[in-house]
């Protein structure tokens, strides 16, 4: 039996929310966004990974698979709590409204978080101090390692952990204890940032639940090399005696890149994970489901088989397919955590073993409307070929916007789209939304950019491009009643309204 009911949602990462601090956060605009979703009849909010981002600002390359992104902490909520004052915010720089300029934003947000920490240490209530201590105890499985990792990184000018002094790099207990004693405030400061993030996120999630909105989170299959996870658990990964990866992750040449994508993440020693009963994965998913309601497993095909590239290769072309953990991992998950609401991101080069694994598990896959028009009527991404147990999208964060895609597509594909939709192409974004919404797919989701009819300037990510991604933000005026009512109308027309918004059924009487 499916864990899901027919519904719809919008893809929007919290960084894309409006607000005065240069980046979307978990404050007032996030609550307004949840209201907008609920009032438009959308019961799903899909986000990208929530972890702390580093070089390149990618949510898929985080310093931890367990921690939250401190840049998402809302200064407005800290002001309400008395952890900041209006004077603390008086020197706020002028930030662009439609893009995240990460350099100045990070500097500003960390300055505010440091001010909040100082005020917390000086004058906070015993109740809040007790809550912080309880948080540290609840998250002890990862929090101290993460906080140490970040403090050591700071003390070494932001250097990757493989460039630290050997005793710290290899986690010598005496060296770690000595560092902790000498930098106790720095370590605690990072734990405090996590405390703030988790409090704000859980309050927002609770509000979303009250409004009937579920959150679809995102779990990247791989973790970043320069992360607390790899540093604190090197035995889980293929590393050499110096701590460098021997092989790294990527994907072969595909729709997105002629030379493939060289992700560079270290690869798992799945044999070791199996010996431990997949303990680290169980902890990871347990932690994720404490934050979100449904999980999209990114690069699901990697659980059946993954592309292994020797470390040091300039592109991903010279790799090989290696079997993944397969059904054994998911049986361990099911035995430990029960049946979980998981979406399989089954895009890219999909082989029969991937389809078999997804079907064995009964997981919904993904259908991307933009991928449908390069062949013929049998293309599996065309809506008439969808099955009910799938999640349909106009596009994802890795695609151009609907308008950007259509305007740059070959004329042969554009012609196919117009004929398929029986439309002129003048309102292509909404024509595509309508096609996805009207399909049998259990969930229908589109990026907010498509509802707003925005072009390539609003694209979230260019796969393979190392910088200049993840910056788009909407402005508050864009979410008006006209848009809300138009979304509500298609949710009504295609049976995707939540139960409490559906009009009473009219029973026809035959005479």
XYZ file of C-alpha atoms in Angstrom:
511
model
C 0.000 0.000 0.000
C 1.343 3.439 -0.907
C 2.383 5.771 1.889
C 1.281 8.712 -0.259
C -1.981 10.324 -1.388
C -2.511 12.358 -4.553
C -1.101 15.816 -3.856
C 0.971 18.668 -5.225
C 3.862 20.800 -4.104
C 6.443 23.421 -4.930
C 10.219 23.040 -5.002
C 11.934 25.931 -3.226
C 15.070 25.863 -1.100
C 14.946 28.116 1.998
C 17.897 30.161 0.694
C 15.532 31.391 -2.056
C 13.109 33.032 0.369
C 13.051 36.854 0.521
C 14.261 38.906 3.462
C 16.655 41.700 4.430
C 19.721 39.643 5.380
C 20.899 38.637 1.919
C 19.697 35.031 2.041
C 16.416 33.288 2.760
C 16.123 32.009 6.313
C 13.788 30.296 8.773
C 12.135 33.499 9.949
C 8.929 35.410 9.108
C 9.161 34.956 5.321
C 9.389 31.176 5.740
C 6.130 31.230 7.696
C 4.525 33.401 5.008
C 5.728 30.887 2.428
C 4.080 28.015 4.314
C 0.864 30.056 4.446
C 1.060 30.599 0.689
C 1.492 26.864 0.069
C -1.411 25.954 2.323
C -3.760 28.595 0.920
C -2.965 27.582 -2.672
C -3.842 23.959 -1.909
C -0.281 22.629 -2.088
C 0.454 20.172 0.701
C 4.120 19.529 -0.159
C 7.185 21.742 0.194
C 10.247 20.223 -1.420
C 13.668 21.504 -0.355
C 17.313 20.707 -1.065
C 19.684 19.326 1.609
C 19.778 21.501 4.736
C 23.416 20.927 5.697
C 26.183 23.507 6.273
C 27.562 24.530 2.897
C 31.189 25.228 2.085
C 33.180 26.071 -1.035
C 30.844 26.543 -4.006
C 27.832 26.974 -1.684
C 26.324 23.682 -2.874
C 23.823 21.999 -0.554
C 25.096 18.730 -2.041
C 28.639 19.321 -0.693
C 28.166 19.909 3.022
C 30.516 19.853 6.001
C 28.186 17.340 7.668
C 25.386 14.932 6.785
C 23.807 15.612 10.193
C 24.276 19.330 10.912
C 22.127 22.223 9.714
C 23.157 25.300 7.759
C 23.756 28.176 10.222
C 23.297 30.729 7.413
C 19.585 29.822 7.519
C 19.197 30.957 11.133
C 16.839 33.944 11.228
C 18.160 37.156 12.837
C 14.551 38.363 13.186
C 13.705 35.389 15.404
C 16.895 35.888 17.429
C 15.770 39.490 17.935
C 12.393 38.247 19.195
C 14.164 35.904 21.626
C 16.403 38.636 22.978
C 19.559 37.008 21.630
C 20.070 40.004 19.336
C 19.157 43.666 19.763
C 18.146 46.248 17.179
C 21.632 47.740 17.607
C 23.118 44.413 16.467
C 21.196 44.756 13.202
C 21.884 48.461 12.673
C 25.027 47.846 10.603
C 23.300 45.450 8.183
C 24.814 45.836 4.683
C 22.656 46.485 1.610
C 22.151 43.084 -0.015
C 20.704 42.338 -3.467
C 17.073 41.227 -3.268
C 17.039 38.684 -6.099
C 20.308 36.787 -5.539
C 22.419 35.479 -2.678
C 25.865 37.083 -2.692
C 27.364 34.375 -0.500
C 30.648 36.048 0.480
C 29.216 39.132 2.243
C 26.168 37.167 3.454
C 28.280 34.561 5.237
C 30.378 37.255 6.908
C 27.237 39.065 8.086
C 25.374 35.998 9.322
C 28.360 34.649 11.262
C 28.875 38.070 12.859
C 25.271 38.007 14.077
C 25.552 34.421 15.311
C 28.682 35.326 17.264
C 26.873 38.293 18.845
C 23.991 35.986 19.783
C 26.411 33.506 21.367
C 28.064 36.223 23.470
C 24.656 37.412 24.694
C 23.598 33.819 25.404
C 26.689 33.244 27.562
C 26.266 36.530 29.435
C 22.594 36.770 30.145
C 20.459 33.863 29.000
C 17.929 32.170 31.273
C 18.562 28.898 33.071
C 15.749 27.371 31.025
C 17.485 28.189 27.748
C 20.849 27.005 29.072
C 19.218 23.735 30.105
C 17.679 23.420 26.634
C 21.139 23.871 25.077
C 22.620 21.193 27.333
C 19.743 18.841 26.473
C 20.313 19.490 22.760
C 24.002 18.627 23.074
C 23.095 15.387 24.812
C 20.414 14.466 22.247
C 22.788 15.064 19.329
C 25.928 13.673 20.954
C 26.371 11.013 18.236
C 27.597 13.677 15.790
C 27.566 17.152 17.364
C 30.901 17.198 19.214
C 32.765 15.711 16.238
C 31.190 18.305 13.961
C 31.913 21.210 16.316
C 35.527 20.080 16.739
C 35.865 19.698 12.978
C 34.618 23.236 12.332
C 36.734 24.766 15.108
C 39.904 23.009 13.900
C 39.132 24.078 10.332
C 38.741 27.694 11.489
C 42.003 27.526 13.438
C 43.791 26.407 10.266
C 42.461 29.104 7.951
C 39.629 27.005 6.544
C 41.992 24.304 5.236
C 40.587 20.909 4.284
C 41.137 18.364 7.080
C 43.777 16.456 5.085
C 46.047 19.530 5.428
C 45.817 19.703 9.217
C 48.718 18.631 11.455
C 48.928 14.842 11.498
C 47.785 14.319 15.120
C 44.567 16.262 14.435
C 44.148 14.794 10.974
C 44.387 11.270 12.385
C 42.280 12.105 15.450
C 44.905 11.375 18.071
C 42.908 11.470 21.356
C 45.521 13.524 23.225
C 45.755 16.070 20.412
C 41.956 16.366 20.181
C 41.597 16.811 23.942
C 44.350 19.437 23.989
C 42.730 21.341 21.118
C 39.322 21.170 22.796
C 40.703 22.550 26.057
C 42.488 25.389 24.250
C 39.500 26.252 22.022
C 36.543 25.385 24.221
C 34.632 28.563 23.362
C 35.136 28.072 19.603
C 33.904 24.480 19.785
C 30.860 25.421 21.850
C 30.068 28.303 19.495
C 29.566 25.826 16.653
C 27.341 23.643 18.824
C 25.337 26.752 19.728
C 24.785 27.614 16.062
C 23.361 24.127 15.571
C 21.140 24.594 18.615
C 19.694 27.749 17.055
C 19.219 26.115 13.654
C 17.465 23.031 15.018
C 15.149 25.089 17.264
C 14.117 27.365 14.397
C 13.746 24.542 11.894
C 11.623 22.356 14.174
C 9.360 25.305 15.019
C 8.875 25.993 11.296
C 8.240 22.332 10.550
C 5.670 22.163 13.342
C 3.929 25.215 11.867
C 3.941 23.566 8.431
C 2.269 20.491 9.936
C -0.397 22.672 11.537
C -1.073 24.105 8.079
C -1.227 20.657 6.475
C 2.107 20.984 4.663
C 4.624 18.140 4.596
C 8.293 18.730 3.836
C 10.157 16.648 1.277
C 13.829 16.606 2.206
C 16.802 15.497 0.167
C 19.526 12.992 1.089
C 22.557 13.008 -1.205
C 23.910 9.473 -1.510
C 27.495 10.702 -1.063
C 29.077 13.069 1.455
C 31.745 15.697 0.839
C 35.368 14.681 1.365
C 36.019 17.773 3.477
C 33.362 16.886 6.024
C 33.106 15.898 9.650
C 31.674 12.572 8.471
C 34.787 11.510 6.548
C 37.203 12.946 9.127
C 35.481 11.217 12.051
C 34.664 7.939 10.242
C 37.509 7.330 7.746
C 36.945 3.573 7.943
C 33.614 4.020 6.105
C 35.325 5.283 2.923
C 37.989 4.278 0.389
C 40.941 6.353 1.627
C 44.686 5.704 1.459
C 47.098 5.751 4.419
C 47.425 9.558 4.174
C 43.645 10.038 4.217
C 43.294 10.885 0.505
C 40.543 9.178 -1.518
C 41.633 6.345 -3.786
C 38.458 6.512 -5.883
C 35.756 9.181 -6.155
C 32.153 9.523 -7.278
C 30.762 10.850 -10.520
C 28.445 10.022 -13.374
C 29.322 9.124 -16.966
C 28.525 11.466 -19.878
C 24.772 12.187 -19.963
C 22.074 14.771 -20.740
C 23.787 17.344 -18.525
C 27.461 16.949 -19.522
C 29.405 15.505 -22.467
C 32.334 14.548 -20.206
C 30.180 13.335 -17.338
C 30.187 14.917 -13.907
C 33.188 14.452 -11.637
C 31.659 14.966 -8.213
C 34.829 14.048 -6.325
C 33.077 12.599 -3.259
C 34.829 9.689 -1.539
C 33.151 6.339 -2.108
C 31.780 4.059 0.594
C 33.373 0.798 1.624
C 30.057 -0.976 1.371
C 31.572 -4.241 2.650
C 32.439 -2.502 5.926
C 29.003 -0.853 6.136
C 27.436 -4.282 5.694
C 29.563 -5.700 8.546
C 28.292 -2.957 10.873
C 24.672 -3.581 9.899
C 24.712 -0.259 7.997
C 24.780 1.513 11.375
C 25.963 4.873 9.999
C 23.245 4.892 7.321
C 20.588 4.040 9.891
C 21.726 6.966 12.055
C 21.764 9.258 9.042
C 18.235 8.420 7.923
C 16.900 8.497 11.463
C 18.341 12.001 11.858
C 16.925 13.088 8.491
C 13.419 11.868 9.269
C 13.554 13.850 12.505
C 13.831 16.935 10.264
C 11.551 16.191 7.291
C 8.499 14.085 6.476
C 9.426 12.508 3.143
C 12.913 11.889 1.752
C 14.104 12.080 -1.823
C 17.109 9.762 -2.115
C 19.408 11.574 -4.510
C 21.209 9.410 -7.095
C 19.188 6.318 -6.179
C 20.880 4.420 -8.992
C 24.086 4.490 -6.901
C 22.530 2.030 -4.461
C 22.269 -0.515 -7.279
C 25.546 0.413 -8.980
C 27.715 3.543 -8.989
C 30.291 5.174 -11.253
C 33.772 4.880 -9.738
C 36.510 7.207 -11.015
C 40.189 6.856 -10.001
C 41.258 9.781 -7.811
C 43.074 12.491 -9.759
C 41.277 12.076 -13.095
C 40.358 15.436 -14.710
C 36.902 14.262 -15.877
C 34.495 11.419 -15.121
C 34.914 9.755 -18.515
C 37.398 7.078 -17.411
C 35.350 5.355 -14.752
C 33.606 2.027 -14.252
C 30.339 0.738 -12.847
C 30.635 -0.956 -9.435
C 27.786 -2.769 -7.635
C 26.174 -0.875 -4.739
C 24.717 -2.320 -1.524
C 21.410 -3.154 -3.186
C 18.462 -4.556 -1.280
C 20.537 -5.368 1.837
C 20.767 -1.699 2.864
C 17.042 -1.121 2.482
C 16.156 -4.291 4.376
C 18.322 -3.046 7.249
C 16.552 0.326 7.086
C 13.119 -1.287 7.050
C 13.963 -3.629 9.937
C 15.334 -0.795 12.082
C 13.115 2.143 11.155
C 10.031 0.619 9.522
C 8.492 1.529 6.178
C 9.677 5.013 5.314
C 8.225 7.522 2.823
C 11.076 7.629 0.298
C 11.205 8.936 -3.280
C 13.843 7.384 -5.527
C 15.671 9.929 -7.699
C 16.108 7.489 -10.574
C 17.396 9.836 -13.289
C 20.491 9.559 -15.459
C 21.770 6.281 -16.888
C 19.205 3.830 -15.562
C 19.959 0.140 -16.043
C 17.656 -2.844 -15.371
C 19.195 -3.440 -11.919
C 18.135 0.070 -10.823
C 14.555 -0.487 -11.987
C 14.496 -3.893 -10.309
C 15.706 -2.452 -6.982
C 13.178 0.400 -7.073
C 10.332 -1.993 -7.917
C 11.403 -4.489 -5.242
C 11.145 -1.686 -2.714
C 7.927 -0.274 -4.191
C 9.408 3.225 -4.240
C 8.064 5.980 -6.495
C 10.530 7.187 -9.107
C 10.757 10.604 -10.743
C 9.444 11.842 -14.090
C 10.799 15.073 -15.582
C 8.608 16.694 -18.233
C 11.559 18.500 -19.833
C 13.193 15.150 -20.668
C 10.215 13.895 -22.679
C 10.609 15.406 -26.133
C 13.857 14.123 -27.598
C 12.347 10.872 -28.938
C 8.745 9.812 -29.642
C 5.393 8.947 -28.082
C 6.894 5.997 -26.195
C 9.186 8.221 -24.149
C 8.715 7.318 -20.453
C 8.822 10.995 -19.442
C 5.676 11.841 -21.436
C 2.719 12.169 -19.043
C 0.557 9.578 -20.818
C 3.224 6.985 -19.957
C 3.365 7.781 -16.225
C 2.323 5.275 -13.598
C 0.544 6.311 -10.424
C 3.500 5.432 -8.192
C 5.763 8.254 -9.333
C 6.530 11.904 -8.645
C 6.214 14.168 -11.689
C 8.078 17.440 -12.152
C 8.195 20.132 -14.799
C 11.905 20.295 -13.932
C 14.194 20.190 -10.907
C 16.905 22.400 -9.414
C 19.342 20.881 -11.942
C 17.231 21.907 -14.948
C 16.690 25.245 -16.596
C 13.340 26.860 -15.852
C 10.448 25.746 -18.072
C 10.691 28.927 -20.153
C 14.490 28.769 -20.283
C 14.371 25.155 -21.432
C 11.693 25.735 -24.067
C 13.390 28.799 -25.539
C 16.727 26.992 -25.879
C 15.394 23.615 -27.083
C 15.826 22.532 -30.723
C 12.857 23.509 -32.886
C 12.016 19.834 -33.422
C 11.466 19.414 -29.669
C 9.600 22.710 -29.367
C 7.262 21.597 -32.154
C 6.694 18.252 -30.408
C 5.884 20.086 -27.149
C 3.354 22.402 -28.818
C 1.648 19.530 -30.627
C 1.614 17.353 -27.516
C 0.097 20.095 -25.359
C -2.128 21.452 -28.152
C -0.899 24.909 -27.191
C 0.911 27.728 -28.961
C 3.800 27.882 -26.501
C 2.972 31.447 -25.431
C 2.306 30.333 -21.830
C 4.616 27.341 -21.877
C 5.477 27.264 -18.162
C 1.841 26.927 -17.118
C 1.077 24.586 -20.010
C 3.800 22.285 -18.658
C 2.516 22.622 -15.092
C -0.978 21.697 -16.275
C 0.329 18.612 -18.096
C 2.153 17.394 -15.000
C -0.745 18.193 -12.638
C -3.275 16.389 -14.839
C -1.212 13.193 -14.965
C -1.849 10.086 -12.852
C 1.374 10.736 -10.904
C 0.813 10.611 -7.169
C 2.734 13.832 -6.542
C 3.020 16.729 -8.989
C 5.755 19.261 -8.218
C 7.221 22.283 -9.976
C 9.887 24.796 -8.986
C 8.475 28.149 -7.915
C 10.327 29.707 -10.865
C 7.939 27.942 -13.266
C 4.821 29.224 -11.499
C 6.367 32.699 -11.737
C 7.116 32.220 -15.464
C 10.784 33.123 -15.040
C 13.568 32.533 -17.536
C 17.131 31.180 -17.286
C 18.190 34.061 -15.035
C 16.288 32.241 -12.262
C 17.931 28.846 -12.774
C 19.140 27.368 -9.482
C 21.994 25.128 -10.632
C 24.117 24.348 -13.669
C 25.449 20.808 -13.071
C 29.207 20.700 -13.510
C 29.662 24.459 -13.061
C 31.792 24.965 -9.921
C 30.608 28.461 -8.957
C 27.752 30.897 -9.528
C 24.972 28.473 -8.589
C 22.402 28.294 -5.776
C 21.823 32.059 -5.761
C 18.283 32.712 -7.004
C 15.737 34.326 -4.663
C 12.180 35.460 -5.211
C 10.953 38.835 -3.979
C 7.993 39.072 -1.614
C 5.728 40.950 -4.058
C 5.833 38.003 -6.485
C 3.512 35.887 -4.318
C 0.195 37.635 -4.858
C -3.421 36.517 -4.610
C -3.660 36.041 -8.363
C -0.888 33.447 -8.327
C -2.268 31.764 -5.227
C -5.718 31.433 -6.783
C -4.344 30.152 -10.077
C -2.417 27.400 -8.273
C -5.464 26.575 -6.163
C -7.540 26.265 -9.327
C -5.283 23.662 -10.947
C -5.101 21.764 -7.664
C -8.900 21.684 -7.652
C -9.242 20.769 -11.324
C -6.820 17.856 -11.122
C -7.829 16.432 -7.749
C -4.759 17.529 -5.821
C -6.382 19.652 -3.115
C -6.015 18.373 0.456
C -9.186 16.816 1.865
C -10.187 19.805 4.000
C -10.190 22.112 0.934
C -12.233 19.888 -1.354
C -15.811 21.047 -2.000
C -18.591 18.669 -0.924
C -19.353 15.955 -3.449
C -22.558 16.358 -5.427
C -24.491 13.101 -5.671
C -26.398 12.825 -8.935
C -29.894 11.412 -8.639
C -31.311 9.533 -11.585
C -35.014 9.927 -12.221
